[in-house]
Short mmCIF file of C-alpha atoms and ligand atoms in Angstrom, two decimals:
data_model
loop_
_atom_site.label_atom_id
_atom_site.label_comp_id
_atom_site.label_asym_id
_atom_site.label_seq_id
_atom_site.Cartn_x
_atom_site.Cartn_y
_atom_site.Cartn_z
CA MET Q 1 -22.12 20.34 -8.44
CA ASN Q 2 -21.30 17.14 -6.90
CA LYS Q 3 -19.63 14.77 -9.35
CA THR Q 4 -21.82 11.74 -8.26
CA ILE Q 5 -25.03 13.48 -8.85
CA SER Q 6 -23.98 15.04 -12.05
CA LEU Q 7 -23.06 11.63 -13.55
CA LEU Q 8 -26.74 10.13 -12.71
CA PRO Q 9 -29.05 11.36 -15.53
CA SER Q 10 -26.92 9.86 -18.40
CA PHE Q 11 -26.19 6.59 -16.66
CA GLN Q 12 -27.66 4.04 -18.90
CA MET Q 13 -27.10 0.81 -16.96
CA ASN Q 14 -27.34 -1.01 -20.33
CA ARG Q 15 -24.83 -3.57 -18.90
CA ASN Q 16 -26.95 -3.98 -15.75
CA GLY Q 17 -26.84 -7.55 -14.31
CA THR Q 18 -23.79 -8.69 -16.54
CA ILE Q 19 -20.71 -6.76 -14.92
CA VAL Q 20 -18.05 -8.47 -13.31
CA ASP Q 21 -16.16 -6.82 -10.44
CA ALA Q 22 -12.58 -8.64 -10.44
CA HIS Q 23 -11.30 -6.63 -7.26
CA VAL Q 24 -13.33 -6.58 -4.06
CA HIS Q 25 -11.99 -6.74 -0.64
CA PRO Q 26 -14.15 -8.33 2.08
CA ILE Q 27 -12.30 -6.74 4.96
CA ARG Q 28 -13.92 -7.98 8.08
CA SER Q 29 -14.45 -4.75 9.76
CA LEU Q 30 -15.93 -3.19 6.68
CA ALA Q 31 -18.00 -5.66 4.74
CA THR Q 32 -19.96 -8.88 5.07
CA GLY Q 33 -21.11 -11.34 2.20
CA GLU Q 34 -24.55 -9.74 2.48
CA SER Q 35 -23.40 -5.88 2.25
CA ILE Q 36 -21.09 -6.94 -0.75
CA ILE Q 37 -24.26 -8.66 -2.40
CA LYS Q 38 -26.26 -5.59 -1.66
CA GLU Q 39 -23.71 -3.38 -3.35
CA MET Q 40 -23.44 -5.68 -6.39
CA LYS Q 41 -27.24 -5.59 -6.76
CA GLU Q 42 -27.29 -1.69 -6.77
CA ALA Q 43 -24.37 -1.65 -9.27
CA GLY Q 44 -25.81 -4.35 -11.57
CA VAL Q 45 -22.87 -6.57 -10.91
CA LYS Q 46 -23.20 -10.33 -11.62
CA LYS Q 47 -20.01 -11.73 -10.06
CA ALA Q 48 -17.38 -10.42 -7.75
CA VAL Q 49 -13.77 -11.59 -7.19
CA LEU Q 50 -13.16 -11.68 -3.38
CA LEU Q 51 -9.54 -11.21 -2.51
CA ALA Q 52 -7.61 -12.66 0.46
CA LEU Q 53 -4.77 -10.97 1.92
CA ASP Q 54 -2.22 -12.84 3.58
CA LEU Q 55 -0.45 -10.06 5.95
CA ASP Q 56 1.68 -10.33 9.00
CA LYS Q 57 1.15 -7.47 11.62
CA ASN Q 58 4.12 -8.77 13.79
CA VAL Q 59 6.67 -8.50 10.80
CA LEU Q 60 7.77 -4.96 11.83
CA ASN Q 61 8.62 -6.19 15.32
CA ASP Q 62 10.02 -9.49 14.28
CA ASP Q 63 12.41 -8.36 11.39
CA ILE Q 64 14.70 -5.43 12.78
CA GLU Q 65 16.58 -5.13 9.41
CA LEU Q 66 13.12 -4.31 7.69
CA LYS Q 67 11.96 -1.83 10.61
CA ASN Q 68 15.22 -0.06 10.26
CA GLN Q 69 14.79 0.31 6.51
CA ILE Q 70 11.33 1.74 7.00
CA ILE Q 71 12.46 4.12 9.51
CA GLN Q 72 15.09 5.37 7.20
CA ASP Q 73 12.71 5.66 4.40
CA LEU Q 74 10.33 7.57 6.65
CA TRP Q 75 13.16 9.97 7.70
CA ALA Q 76 14.15 10.53 3.97
CA TYR Q 77 10.38 11.66 3.39
CA SER Q 78 10.45 14.18 6.38
CA LEU Q 79 12.38 14.72 9.58
CA PHE Q 80 9.25 15.99 11.09
CA ILE Q 81 7.52 13.05 11.51
CA ASP Q 82 7.64 10.26 14.18
CA PRO Q 83 8.40 6.76 12.55
CA GLU Q 84 7.46 4.89 15.63
CA LYS Q 85 3.78 6.31 15.32
CA LEU Q 86 3.66 5.45 11.56
CA ILE Q 87 5.07 1.97 12.21
CA ASN Q 88 2.23 1.65 14.79
CA VAL Q 89 -0.36 2.70 12.18
CA MET Q 90 1.14 0.07 9.75
CA TYR Q 91 0.70 -2.53 12.39
CA GLN Q 92 -3.00 -1.64 12.84
CA MET Q 93 -3.57 -1.56 9.25
CA LEU Q 94 -1.72 -4.92 8.61
CA ASP Q 95 -4.19 -6.28 11.36
CA ILE Q 96 -7.38 -4.72 9.98
CA GLY Q 97 -6.43 -5.88 6.38
CA THR Q 98 -5.58 -9.51 7.03
CA THR Q 99 -8.19 -11.53 5.13
CA PRO Q 100 -7.54 -15.29 5.52
CA ASN Q 101 -7.99 -17.73 2.72
CA SER Q 102 -10.54 -19.70 4.86
CA LEU Q 103 -12.79 -16.51 5.02
CA ILE Q 104 -12.94 -16.16 1.23
CA ALA Q 105 -13.68 -19.82 1.00
CA LYS Q 106 -16.62 -19.48 3.40
CA LEU Q 107 -18.07 -16.64 1.50
CA VAL Q 108 -17.87 -18.57 -1.87
CA ALA Q 109 -19.41 -21.44 -0.28
CA ASP Q 110 -22.32 -19.43 1.24
CA PHE Q 111 -22.94 -17.39 -1.78
CA PRO Q 112 -21.57 -19.37 -4.99
CA GLU Q 113 -23.76 -17.63 -7.44
CA PHE Q 114 -22.23 -14.20 -6.60
CA PHE Q 115 -18.46 -14.82 -5.70
CA ILE Q 116 -15.26 -16.05 -7.07
CA GLY Q 117 -12.50 -16.59 -4.39
CA PHE Q 118 -8.85 -15.58 -4.81
CA GLY Q 119 -6.35 -16.70 -2.27
CA SER Q 120 -3.29 -14.97 -0.99
CA VAL Q 121 0.32 -16.09 0.15
CA ASN Q 122 3.14 -14.03 1.27
CA PRO Q 123 6.49 -14.76 -0.49
CA ARG Q 124 8.49 -13.22 2.31
CA LYS Q 125 7.63 -16.10 4.48
CA ASN Q 126 9.94 -19.26 4.66
CA GLU Q 127 9.50 -22.19 2.09
CA GLU Q 128 7.51 -24.38 4.39
CA THR Q 129 4.95 -21.76 5.15
CA VAL Q 130 4.57 -20.82 1.47
CA LYS Q 131 4.19 -24.45 0.48
CA ASN Q 132 1.53 -24.75 3.25
CA ARG Q 133 -0.46 -21.62 2.03
CA LEU Q 134 -0.41 -23.18 -1.38
CA ASP Q 135 -1.79 -26.46 -0.26
CA GLU Q 136 -4.62 -24.42 1.48
CA ILE Q 137 -5.40 -22.56 -1.45
CA LYS Q 138 -5.57 -25.68 -3.42
CA SER Q 139 -7.87 -27.31 -0.81
CA LEU Q 140 -10.04 -24.63 -0.69
CA GLU Q 141 -10.56 -24.58 -4.37
CA LEU Q 142 -9.57 -20.92 -4.65
CA LYS Q 143 -9.54 -19.53 -8.35
CA GLY Q 144 -6.64 -17.23 -8.05
CA ILE Q 145 -3.78 -15.65 -5.80
CA LYS Q 146 -3.28 -12.09 -4.61
CA LEU Q 147 0.20 -10.81 -4.16
CA LEU Q 148 0.75 -7.50 -2.37
CA PRO Q 149 4.21 -6.19 -2.53
CA THR Q 150 3.61 -2.96 -0.42
CA LEU Q 151 1.94 -4.91 2.62
CA GLN Q 152 3.73 -8.00 2.39
CA PHE Q 153 6.95 -6.29 2.06
CA PHE Q 154 8.65 -8.04 -0.97
CA LYS Q 155 9.82 -7.57 -4.52
CA PRO Q 156 11.28 -9.93 -7.24
CA GLY Q 157 14.93 -9.24 -6.97
CA SER Q 158 17.31 -8.65 -9.80
CA THR Q 159 20.15 -11.08 -10.52
CA LEU Q 160 22.65 -9.06 -8.69
CA GLU Q 161 20.33 -8.76 -5.66
CA ILE Q 162 19.78 -12.58 -5.67
CA ILE Q 163 23.65 -13.14 -5.77
CA LYS Q 164 24.24 -10.81 -2.86
CA ASN Q 165 21.32 -11.49 -0.55
CA ARG Q 166 20.17 -14.73 0.96
CA HIS Q 167 16.75 -13.28 1.99
CA GLN Q 168 16.24 -12.15 -1.65
CA ARG Q 169 17.06 -15.51 -2.95
CA GLN Q 170 14.49 -17.30 -0.71
CA VAL Q 171 11.74 -14.49 -1.80
CA ASN Q 172 12.49 -15.11 -5.50
CA ALA Q 173 12.34 -18.95 -5.12
CA ASN Q 174 8.94 -18.46 -3.41
CA ILE Q 175 7.66 -16.21 -6.13
CA LYS Q 176 8.72 -18.84 -8.69
CA ARG Q 177 7.01 -21.52 -6.62
CA ILE Q 178 3.72 -19.52 -6.35
CA PHE Q 179 3.90 -18.99 -10.31
CA SER Q 180 4.52 -22.56 -10.97
CA PHE Q 181 1.73 -23.55 -8.80
CA ALA Q 182 -0.51 -20.98 -10.40
CA LYS Q 183 0.38 -22.51 -13.82
CA LYS Q 184 -0.30 -26.19 -12.77
CA GLU Q 185 -3.63 -25.19 -11.33
CA ASN Q 186 -4.51 -22.75 -14.30
CA ILE Q 187 -5.28 -20.00 -11.88
CA PRO Q 188 -4.47 -16.23 -12.35
CA VAL Q 189 -2.06 -14.38 -9.97
CA LEU Q 190 -3.22 -10.56 -9.23
CA ILE Q 191 -0.15 -8.40 -8.49
CA HIS Q 192 -0.76 -5.08 -6.72
CA PRO Q 193 1.41 -2.25 -7.97
CA GLY Q 194 1.73 1.33 -6.69
CA LYS Q 195 1.00 3.03 -3.31
CA ASP Q 196 -1.62 1.85 -0.71
CA PRO Q 197 -3.53 3.87 1.77
CA GLY Q 198 -2.18 5.19 4.86
CA PRO Q 199 1.63 5.43 5.51
CA TRP Q 200 1.91 3.42 2.19
CA GLU Q 201 1.00 6.68 0.50
CA ILE Q 202 4.60 7.82 1.39
CA HIS Q 203 6.69 7.43 -1.89
CA THR Q 204 10.04 7.12 -0.28
CA LEU Q 205 9.30 3.82 1.22
CA HIS Q 206 11.17 1.12 -0.45
CA CYS Q 207 8.06 -1.29 -0.46
CA VAL Q 208 6.21 1.39 -2.60
CA GLN Q 209 9.13 2.16 -5.05
CA ASP Q 210 9.64 -1.67 -5.22
CA SER Q 211 5.92 -2.08 -6.44
CA HIS Q 212 6.66 -0.43 -9.83
CA PRO Q 213 5.54 -2.53 -12.86
CA LYS Q 214 9.09 -2.52 -14.31
CA ILE Q 215 10.41 -4.53 -11.20
CA TRP Q 216 8.00 -7.56 -12.47
CA ARG Q 217 9.09 -7.13 -16.01
CA ASN Q 218 11.94 -9.80 -15.99
CA ILE Q 219 10.12 -12.49 -13.83
CA LEU Q 220 6.83 -12.12 -15.78
CA ASN Q 221 8.68 -12.63 -18.94
CA ARG Q 222 9.86 -15.98 -17.74
CA PHE Q 223 6.31 -17.03 -16.94
CA LYS Q 224 4.95 -16.11 -20.22
CA ASN Q 225 2.21 -18.85 -20.08
CA ASN Q 226 0.92 -17.70 -16.73
CA LYS Q 227 -2.21 -15.61 -16.43
CA PHE Q 228 -1.74 -12.57 -14.68
CA ILE Q 229 -3.56 -9.34 -13.62
CA LEU Q 230 -1.69 -6.32 -12.76
CA ALA Q 231 -4.12 -4.02 -10.52
CA HIS Q 232 -4.94 -0.34 -10.75
CA LEU Q 233 -3.67 -0.01 -14.28
CA GLY Q 234 -0.20 -0.16 -12.78
CA CYS Q 235 -0.34 3.11 -10.89
CA TYR Q 236 -2.50 3.25 -7.92
CA GLY Q 237 -2.09 6.57 -6.03
CA CYS Q 238 1.05 7.37 -7.78
CA ASP Q 239 0.13 10.94 -8.80
CA SER Q 240 3.33 12.51 -10.19
CA TYR Q 241 4.62 8.96 -10.91
CA ASP Q 242 1.38 7.98 -13.30
CA ASP Q 243 3.17 8.57 -16.45
CA THR Q 244 5.91 6.10 -15.90
CA TRP Q 245 3.96 3.64 -13.84
CA LEU Q 246 0.96 3.48 -16.14
CA ASN Q 247 3.15 3.60 -19.26
CA GLU Q 248 5.22 0.64 -18.00
CA ALA Q 249 2.05 -1.31 -17.15
CA VAL Q 250 0.29 -0.84 -20.50
CA ASN Q 251 3.43 -1.65 -22.32
CA LEU Q 252 3.88 -4.85 -20.42
CA ALA Q 253 0.27 -5.88 -20.94
CA ALA Q 254 0.92 -5.37 -24.69
CA SER Q 255 4.04 -7.60 -24.61
CA LEU Q 256 2.66 -10.37 -22.61
CA PRO Q 257 -0.35 -12.17 -24.07
CA ASN Q 258 -1.69 -13.46 -20.65
CA LEU Q 259 -1.20 -10.15 -18.59
CA TYR Q 260 -4.31 -8.08 -18.16
CA LEU Q 261 -4.80 -4.86 -16.19
CA ASP Q 262 -7.55 -3.86 -13.78
CA THR Q 263 -9.22 -0.53 -13.27
CA SER Q 264 -9.68 -0.79 -9.53
CA ALA Q 265 -9.30 2.54 -7.61
CA VAL Q 266 -8.34 4.32 -10.81
CA PRO Q 267 -11.39 4.27 -13.00
CA TYR Q 268 -10.95 7.99 -13.61
CA HIS Q 269 -8.03 7.32 -15.88
CA LEU Q 270 -10.67 6.22 -18.62
CA GLU Q 271 -11.76 9.83 -18.60
CA ASN Q 272 -8.46 11.08 -19.61
CA LYS Q 273 -8.06 11.43 -23.46
CA GLN Q 274 -4.41 10.75 -23.55
CA ILE Q 275 -4.70 7.62 -21.45
CA VAL Q 276 -7.43 6.20 -23.43
CA LYS Q 277 -5.54 6.93 -26.56
CA LEU Q 278 -2.42 5.22 -24.92
CA ILE Q 279 -4.30 2.02 -23.92
CA ARG Q 280 -5.74 1.74 -27.72
CA LYS Q 281 -2.15 2.09 -28.94
CA THR Q 282 -0.53 -0.33 -26.76
CA CYS Q 283 -2.26 -3.07 -25.02
CA SER Q 284 -6.00 -2.18 -26.31
CA PHE Q 285 -9.06 -2.42 -24.26
CA GLU Q 286 -9.11 -6.33 -24.67
CA LYS Q 287 -6.76 -6.32 -21.80
CA ILE Q 288 -8.62 -4.13 -19.27
CA ILE Q 289 -10.81 -5.67 -16.73
CA PHE Q 290 -13.13 -3.61 -14.44
CA GLY Q 291 -12.52 -3.72 -10.53
CA SER Q 292 -13.71 -1.50 -8.00
CA ASP Q 293 -11.42 -2.18 -4.99
CA SER Q 294 -14.54 -1.66 -3.02
CA PRO Q 295 -14.86 -1.02 0.01
CA VAL Q 296 -11.47 0.27 0.72
CA VAL Q 297 -11.32 3.40 -1.58
CA TYR Q 298 -12.48 6.49 0.31
CA ARG Q 299 -15.77 7.82 -1.10
CA SER Q 300 -15.90 5.30 -3.83
CA SER Q 301 -18.19 2.46 -4.55
CA MET Q 302 -18.82 -0.33 -7.18
CA LEU Q 303 -21.69 1.85 -8.61
CA HIS Q 304 -19.49 5.01 -8.68
CA SER Q 305 -16.72 3.25 -10.37
CA ILE Q 306 -18.87 1.68 -13.02
CA LYS Q 307 -20.73 4.95 -13.73
CA ILE Q 308 -17.40 6.63 -14.53
CA ILE Q 309 -16.80 3.89 -17.27
CA GLU Q 310 -20.56 3.79 -18.44
CA ASN Q 311 -20.39 7.55 -18.87
CA SER Q 312 -16.91 8.16 -20.30
CA ALA Q 313 -17.43 9.98 -23.65
CA LEU Q 314 -14.13 8.70 -24.68
CA LEU Q 315 -14.94 4.95 -24.81
CA THR Q 316 -16.90 3.12 -27.44
CA GLU Q 317 -19.87 0.81 -26.58
CA LEU Q 318 -17.70 -2.17 -27.33
CA GLU Q 319 -14.80 -0.83 -25.22
CA LYS Q 320 -17.22 -0.46 -22.29
CA ASP Q 321 -18.46 -4.13 -22.72
CA LEU Q 322 -15.04 -5.43 -22.96
CA ILE Q 323 -14.18 -3.62 -19.63
CA LEU Q 324 -17.21 -4.43 -17.73
CA PHE Q 325 -17.66 -7.92 -18.53
CA GLY Q 326 -16.29 -9.29 -21.68
CA ASN Q 327 -12.59 -9.56 -20.88
CA ALA Q 328 -13.29 -10.94 -17.36
CA PHE Q 329 -15.62 -13.59 -18.72
CA GLU Q 330 -12.84 -14.72 -21.05
CA PHE Q 331 -9.89 -14.27 -18.58
CA LEU Q 332 -11.80 -16.08 -15.63
CA GLU Q 333 -13.23 -18.54 -17.87
CA LEU Q 334 -16.77 -17.82 -16.61
CA TYR Q 335 -18.56 -19.03 -19.80
ZN1 ZN L 401 -7.10 -3.91 -3.69
#
């Protein structure tokens, strides 16, 4: 039987109209303000966080060193693929995915009762561009910042990497600049860990391996008073890596009081006995926030993701309340 249909009879919707979805992408070719609101109403979602994506489709033409690295990573995966073709797919996906801060601000202005807007800034850019983006986020009154190491091609470097590499020094300085800004404005930073769709499913890519939660541990520890969300329970699309990626994420959330995890794209982990036990033992469900990643997850939706959590026989009613609205109300200060 189709899994979606089999979930329907027991779906209680007892949290209908109170749910917060902390991870929604208003990708221009896939969604409009109206289509997102329609989906929210069908799923019983009260508020949705809309995420900007500050991507650069030309980066792979402009940065030869990065392009060569990606070609090597793709060859390491398979000698039977054409890197140029995949790089062209990357170019198209970067173009489609670009979601300007101004678009998010417009959607929030048009539908303030439904949406909360998070901006985005690319730490790979030079200091002046990053400062301008942060000014933009402030003037548009956006309430958070999204960072996407996979599609923005960056990572926080280790001390050794900073010493050796001028570009890495600039990236680290920009990450610190972004975190300091977020602290001053009292807004959270949402960080994407794990793979991403399309060519970013390929695990040999540096930009995928560099989005492991462990790589963020040092710098997050230095910004303990900031508010962070690590998306996808730390492990989007990481199949055989789930154990290490998810483990690192829940332990990180346990050790940092202001770091939360969202369930976007991976709600099915809350149907796994071992993972539910692990979360209870480490960061607890007081650190888990619902996110759907709608509309970018193939064959998923807000309603589908919510049903998985509502119908999970492993979670208590209180844990469901915490995940679906309680933690988000507290974290996003929606009271
Ligand atoms: Zn996402």
